[in-house]
Amino acid sequence: MLKLEHIAWDLPDGAGIIKDIDLAIPDGQLVVVTGPNGGGKTSLAKLIAGLSEPTSGRILWNETDITGMDVTQRARLGVAYAFQQPVRFKGLTARDLLELAAGHKLSDGEVCELLGKVGLCANEYMDREMNASLSGGEIKRIEIATVLARRALLSIFDEPEAGIDLWSFSRLVETFQDLRNEKSGTLLVISHQERILSIADTIVVIADGCVRCAGPKDEILPNLLSDERTAKCPLGKEASGHE
């Protein structure tokens, strides 16, 4: 289980971005974090992944305090992160990245399966170099495939739909559904997309650096859809978190 206890994060000038968040995320769930732009969603994801360190509070992963651990140390404990804007790796191919993520050599069939889950044809992409010849959307999909190759206990996806075409997005949604049904670890997805929200087990709404509400999809989503401008939450569900 992932637990956030009184997590806060400030910019160097003292401006508070994340403000006293308490949140518990059970194992094996597909959790979608949503909310208005600038509300702190990506900042929260980076704190969980170890790309930023909180100003105060604790982050517990399976009862281990990982607050002071960096992204590499957290990766060893089974935490994986897909960037909103992936980096390019000149000199490495898609296959190289997938094998690095998996930790072992992959057969053509395994590479094909991973790339197929993100809507890419393996024959065209497995030996493509990760350089400027690939579009931002192609890079994004390959990075998502590397997270899938990790088979991590906790996989964090920051707006996976960004820069991805409609067909590939549909395939990605199916992949998230399959992973959830297979109980392949915990999935934490930052997204505004209704199709991703609709397959969540739990929805967490972040606004102004706080958890506006959190709960089962069937309780939270209808209210979000009825008033998208204010991300209204069900009566009694306004809270700092839930278990």
CSV table of C-alpha atoms in Angstrom, one decimal:
chain,number,residue,atom,x,y,z
A,1,MET,CA,0.0,0.0,0.0
A,2,LEU,CA,1.1,3.5,-0.7
A,3,LYS,CA,0.5,6.1,2.0
A,4,LEU,CA,1.1,9.8,2.0
A,5,GLU,CA,1.1,11.4,5.4
A,6,HIS,CA,0.8,15.2,5.7
A,7,ILE,CA,2.8,15.7,2.4
A,8,ALA,CA,3.7,19.3,1.5
A,9,TRP,CA,6.0,20.7,-1.1
A,10,ASP,CA,7.0,24.3,-1.6
A,11,LEU,CA,8.9,26.1,-4.4
A,12,PRO,CA,12.2,27.7,-3.4
A,13,ASP,CA,10.4,31.0,-3.0
A,14,GLY,CA,8.2,29.5,-0.4
A,15,ALA,CA,5.0,29.2,-2.5
A,16,GLY,CA,3.1,26.1,-1.5
A,17,ILE,CA,2.3,23.7,-4.4
A,18,ILE,CA,1.3,20.6,-2.4
A,19,LYS,CA,-0.4,21.3,0.9
A,20,ASP,CA,-0.8,18.8,3.7
A,21,ILE,CA,-2.0,15.8,1.6
A,22,ASP,CA,-3.1,12.6,3.4
A,23,LEU,CA,-3.9,9.7,1.0
A,24,ALA,CA,-3.9,5.9,1.1
A,25,ILE,CA,-3.8,3.9,-2.1
A,26,PRO,CA,-4.6,0.1,-1.7
A,27,ASP,CA,-2.6,-2.5,-3.7
A,28,GLY,CA,-3.9,-3.7,-7.0
A,29,GLN,CA,-6.1,-0.8,-7.9
A,30,LEU,CA,-6.2,1.5,-10.9
A,31,VAL,CA,-6.2,5.0,-9.3
A,32,VAL,CA,-6.8,8.0,-11.5
A,33,VAL,CA,-5.7,11.4,-10.2
A,34,THR,CA,-7.5,14.3,-11.9
A,35,GLY,CA,-8.3,18.0,-11.3
A,36,PRO,CA,-7.8,21.4,-12.8
A,37,ASN,CA,-4.5,22.4,-14.6
A,38,GLY,CA,-2.0,23.7,-12.1
A,39,GLY,CA,-3.6,22.0,-9.2
A,40,GLY,CA,-0.6,19.9,-8.3
A,41,LYS,CA,-1.2,16.6,-9.9
A,42,THR,CA,2.2,16.2,-11.7
A,43,SER,CA,4.0,17.6,-8.6
A,44,LEU,CA,2.3,14.9,-6.5
A,45,ALA,CA,3.3,12.2,-9.0
A,46,LYS,CA,6.9,13.4,-8.9
A,47,LEU,CA,7.0,13.3,-5.1
A,48,ILE,CA,5.7,9.7,-5.2
A,49,ALA,CA,8.2,8.7,-7.8
A,50,GLY,CA,11.2,10.3,-6.0
A,51,LEU,CA,11.9,13.0,-8.6
A,52,SER,CA,11.2,15.7,-5.9
A,53,GLU,CA,11.5,15.5,-2.1
A,54,PRO,CA,8.6,16.8,0.1
A,55,THR,CA,9.1,19.9,2.3
A,56,SER,CA,7.3,18.0,5.0
A,57,GLY,CA,5.5,14.8,5.6
A,58,ARG,CA,6.2,11.1,4.9
A,59,ILE,CA,5.7,8.7,2.0
A,60,LEU,CA,5.3,5.0,2.9
A,61,TRP,CA,5.5,2.2,0.4
A,62,ASN,CA,4.5,-1.2,1.8
A,63,GLU,CA,5.3,0.2,5.3
A,64,THR,CA,8.8,1.3,4.3
A,65,ASP,CA,9.5,5.0,4.6
A,66,ILE,CA,10.7,6.1,1.2
A,67,THR,CA,10.5,9.9,1.8
A,68,GLY,CA,14.3,10.4,1.5
A,69,MET,CA,14.9,7.9,-1.3
A,70,ASP,CA,15.7,9.0,-4.8
A,71,VAL,CA,14.1,7.7,-8.0
A,72,THR,CA,16.7,4.9,-8.4
A,73,GLN,CA,16.2,3.6,-4.8
A,74,ARG,CA,12.4,3.6,-5.3
A,75,ALA,CA,12.8,1.8,-8.6
A,76,ARG,CA,14.5,-1.0,-6.7
A,77,LEU,CA,11.5,-1.3,-4.5
A,78,GLY,CA,9.2,-1.6,-7.5
A,79,VAL,CA,8.1,2.0,-8.3
A,80,ALA,CA,8.1,3.0,-12.0
A,81,TYR,CA,7.4,6.4,-13.5
A,82,ALA,CA,6.5,7.5,-17.1
A,83,PHE,CA,7.3,11.1,-17.7
A,84,GLN,CA,4.7,13.5,-19.2
A,85,GLN,CA,7.5,14.7,-21.6
A,86,PRO,CA,9.9,11.7,-22.2
A,87,VAL,CA,13.6,12.2,-22.8
A,88,ARG,CA,15.3,10.9,-25.9
A,89,PHE,CA,18.2,8.4,-25.7
A,90,LYS,CA,20.5,8.8,-28.7
A,91,GLY,CA,22.3,5.6,-29.6
A,92,LEU,CA,19.7,3.3,-28.0
A,93,THR,CA,17.0,1.5,-29.8
A,94,ALA,CA,13.5,0.8,-28.6
A,95,ARG,CA,14.5,-2.8,-28.0
A,96,ASP,CA,17.5,-1.7,-25.9
A,97,LEU,CA,15.2,0.4,-23.6
A,98,LEU,CA,12.7,-2.4,-23.2
A,99,GLU,CA,15.4,-4.9,-22.3
A,100,LEU,CA,17.0,-2.4,-19.8
A,101,ALA,CA,13.6,-1.9,-18.2
A,102,ALA,CA,12.9,-5.6,-18.1
A,103,GLY,CA,16.3,-6.4,-16.7
A,104,HIS,CA,17.0,-9.2,-19.3
A,105,LYS,CA,17.0,-10.0,-23.0
A,106,LEU,CA,13.7,-10.1,-24.7
A,107,SER,CA,12.6,-12.3,-27.6
A,108,ASP,CA,11.1,-10.7,-30.7
A,109,GLY,CA,7.7,-11.9,-29.5
A,110,GLU,CA,8.1,-10.2,-26.1
A,111,VAL,CA,9.1,-7.0,-27.7
A,112,CYS,CA,6.2,-7.2,-30.2
A,113,GLU,CA,3.8,-7.8,-27.3
A,114,LEU,CA,5.0,-4.7,-25.3
A,115,LEU,CA,5.0,-2.4,-28.3
A,116,GLY,CA,1.6,-3.7,-29.4
A,117,LYS,CA,0.2,-2.7,-26.1
A,118,VAL,CA,0.9,0.9,-26.8
A,119,GLY,CA,-0.2,0.8,-30.4
A,120,LEU,CA,3.1,0.4,-32.2
A,121,CYS,CA,4.1,-2.1,-34.9
A,122,ALA,CA,7.1,-4.0,-33.6
A,123,ASN,CA,8.6,-4.6,-37.0
A,124,GLU,CA,8.8,-0.9,-37.6
A,125,TYR,CA,10.0,0.2,-34.1
A,126,MET,CA,11.9,-2.5,-32.2
A,127,ASP,CA,15.2,-1.5,-33.8
A,128,ARG,CA,14.5,2.2,-34.3
A,129,GLU,CA,17.0,4.5,-32.6
A,130,MET,CA,15.5,6.8,-29.9
A,131,ASN,CA,16.5,10.0,-31.6
A,132,ALA,CA,14.9,13.0,-33.5
A,133,SER,CA,13.5,10.7,-36.2
A,134,LEU,CA,10.7,9.7,-33.8
A,135,SER,CA,7.8,12.0,-33.0
A,136,GLY,CA,7.0,13.1,-29.5
A,137,GLY,CA,4.0,10.7,-29.5
A,138,GLU,CA,6.1,7.8,-30.6
A,139,ILE,CA,8.7,8.5,-27.9
A,140,LYS,CA,5.9,8.7,-25.3
A,141,ARG,CA,4.4,5.4,-26.3
A,142,ILE,CA,7.8,3.6,-26.2
A,143,GLU,CA,8.4,5.0,-22.8
A,144,ILE,CA,5.1,3.7,-21.6
A,145,ALA,CA,6.0,0.3,-23.0
A,146,THR,CA,9.3,0.4,-20.9
A,147,VAL,CA,7.2,1.0,-17.7
A,148,LEU,CA,5.0,-2.0,-18.7
A,149,ALA,CA,8.2,-4.1,-19.3
A,150,ARG,CA,9.3,-3.3,-15.7
A,151,ARG,CA,6.2,-5.2,-14.3
A,152,ALA,CA,6.5,-2.8,-11.4
A,153,LEU,CA,4.5,-3.1,-8.2
A,154,LEU,CA,3.5,0.6,-8.5
A,155,SER,CA,3.4,2.2,-12.0
A,156,ILE,CA,2.9,5.9,-12.3
A,157,PHE,CA,1.7,7.4,-15.6
A,158,ASP,CA,1.7,11.2,-16.0
A,159,GLU,CA,-1.0,12.1,-18.6
A,160,PRO,CA,-0.2,9.1,-20.9
A,161,GLU,CA,-2.7,10.4,-23.5
A,162,ALA,CA,-0.6,13.4,-24.3
A,163,GLY,CA,0.6,13.4,-27.9
A,164,ILE,CA,-0.9,10.0,-28.6
A,165,ASP,CA,-3.3,9.5,-31.6
A,166,LEU,CA,-6.9,8.3,-31.0
A,167,TRP,CA,-6.3,4.7,-32.1
A,168,SER,CA,-3.2,4.3,-29.9
A,169,PHE,CA,-5.1,5.9,-27.0
A,170,SER,CA,-7.8,3.3,-27.3
A,171,ARG,CA,-5.2,0.6,-27.3
A,172,LEU,CA,-3.6,2.1,-24.2
A,173,VAL,CA,-7.0,2.2,-22.4
A,174,GLU,CA,-7.4,-1.5,-23.1
A,175,THR,CA,-3.9,-2.2,-21.8
A,176,PHE,CA,-4.7,-0.4,-18.5
A,177,GLN,CA,-7.9,-2.4,-18.2
A,178,ASP,CA,-6.0,-5.6,-18.8
A,179,LEU,CA,-3.4,-4.8,-16.2
A,180,ARG,CA,-6.1,-3.9,-13.7
A,181,ASN,CA,-8.0,-7.1,-14.4
A,182,GLU,CA,-4.8,-9.1,-14.1
A,183,LYS,CA,-4.0,-7.4,-10.8
A,184,SER,CA,-0.5,-6.5,-12.3
A,185,GLY,CA,0.5,-4.2,-9.5
A,186,THR,CA,-1.0,-0.8,-8.6
A,187,LEU,CA,-1.6,1.7,-11.4
A,188,LEU,CA,-1.5,5.5,-10.6
A,189,VAL,CA,-2.6,7.5,-13.7
A,190,ILE,CA,-2.7,11.3,-13.9
A,191,SER,CA,-5.4,12.1,-16.5
A,192,HIS,CA,-8.2,14.4,-17.5
A,193,GLN,CA,-9.6,11.9,-20.0
A,194,GLU,CA,-13.1,10.6,-19.3
A,195,ARG,CA,-12.3,7.2,-20.9
A,196,ILE,CA,-9.5,6.7,-18.4
A,197,LEU,CA,-11.6,8.0,-15.5
A,198,SER,CA,-14.3,5.6,-16.5
A,199,ILE,CA,-12.1,2.5,-15.9
A,200,ALA,CA,-10.7,3.6,-12.6
A,201,ASP,CA,-11.3,1.8,-9.3
A,202,THR,CA,-10.6,5.0,-7.4
A,203,ILE,CA,-10.6,8.7,-8.4
A,204,VAL,CA,-8.6,11.3,-6.5
A,205,VAL,CA,-9.4,15.0,-7.3
A,206,ILE,CA,-6.5,17.4,-6.7
A,207,ALA,CA,-7.0,21.1,-6.7
A,208,ASP,CA,-5.0,24.0,-5.2
A,209,GLY,CA,-2.5,21.5,-3.9
A,210,CYS,CA,-5.1,19.6,-1.8
A,211,VAL,CA,-7.1,16.5,-2.1
A,212,ARG,CA,-10.6,17.9,-2.9
A,213,CYS,CA,-12.1,14.4,-2.7
A,214,ALA,CA,-11.3,10.8,-3.2
A,215,GLY,CA,-13.4,7.7,-3.5
A,216,PRO,CA,-14.8,4.9,-5.7
A,217,LYS,CA,-15.3,5.8,-9.3
A,218,ASP,CA,-19.1,5.3,-9.1
A,219,GLU,CA,-19.3,7.9,-6.4
A,220,ILE,CA,-16.9,10.5,-7.7
A,221,LEU,CA,-17.2,10.4,-11.6
A,222,PRO,CA,-20.9,11.4,-12.0
A,223,ASN,CA,-20.3,14.6,-10.0
A,224,LEU,CA,-17.2,15.4,-12.0
A,225,LEU,CA,-19.1,15.0,-15.3
A,226,SER,CA,-22.1,17.0,-14.1
A,227,ASP,CA,-19.9,20.0,-13.2
A,228,GLU,CA,-16.5,19.8,-15.0
A,229,ARG,CA,-15.7,23.5,-14.4
A,230,THR,CA,-15.6,23.2,-10.6
A,231,ALA,CA,-14.7,19.4,-10.2
A,232,LYS,CA,-17.6,19.2,-7.7
A,233,CYS,CA,-17.4,16.2,-5.3
A,234,PRO,CA,-20.1,14.2,-3.6
A,235,LEU,CA,-21.5,15.5,-0.3
A,236,GLY,CA,-19.5,14.1,2.5
A,237,LYS,CA,-16.6,13.0,0.3
A,238,GLU,CA,-14.6,16.3,0.7
A,239,ALA,CA,-11.5,15.1,2.5
A,240,SER,CA,-7.8,14.8,2.7
A,241,GLY,CA,-7.8,11.2,1.6
A,242,HIS,CA,-9.5,7.8,2.2
A,243,GLU,CA,-8.7,4.2,2.8
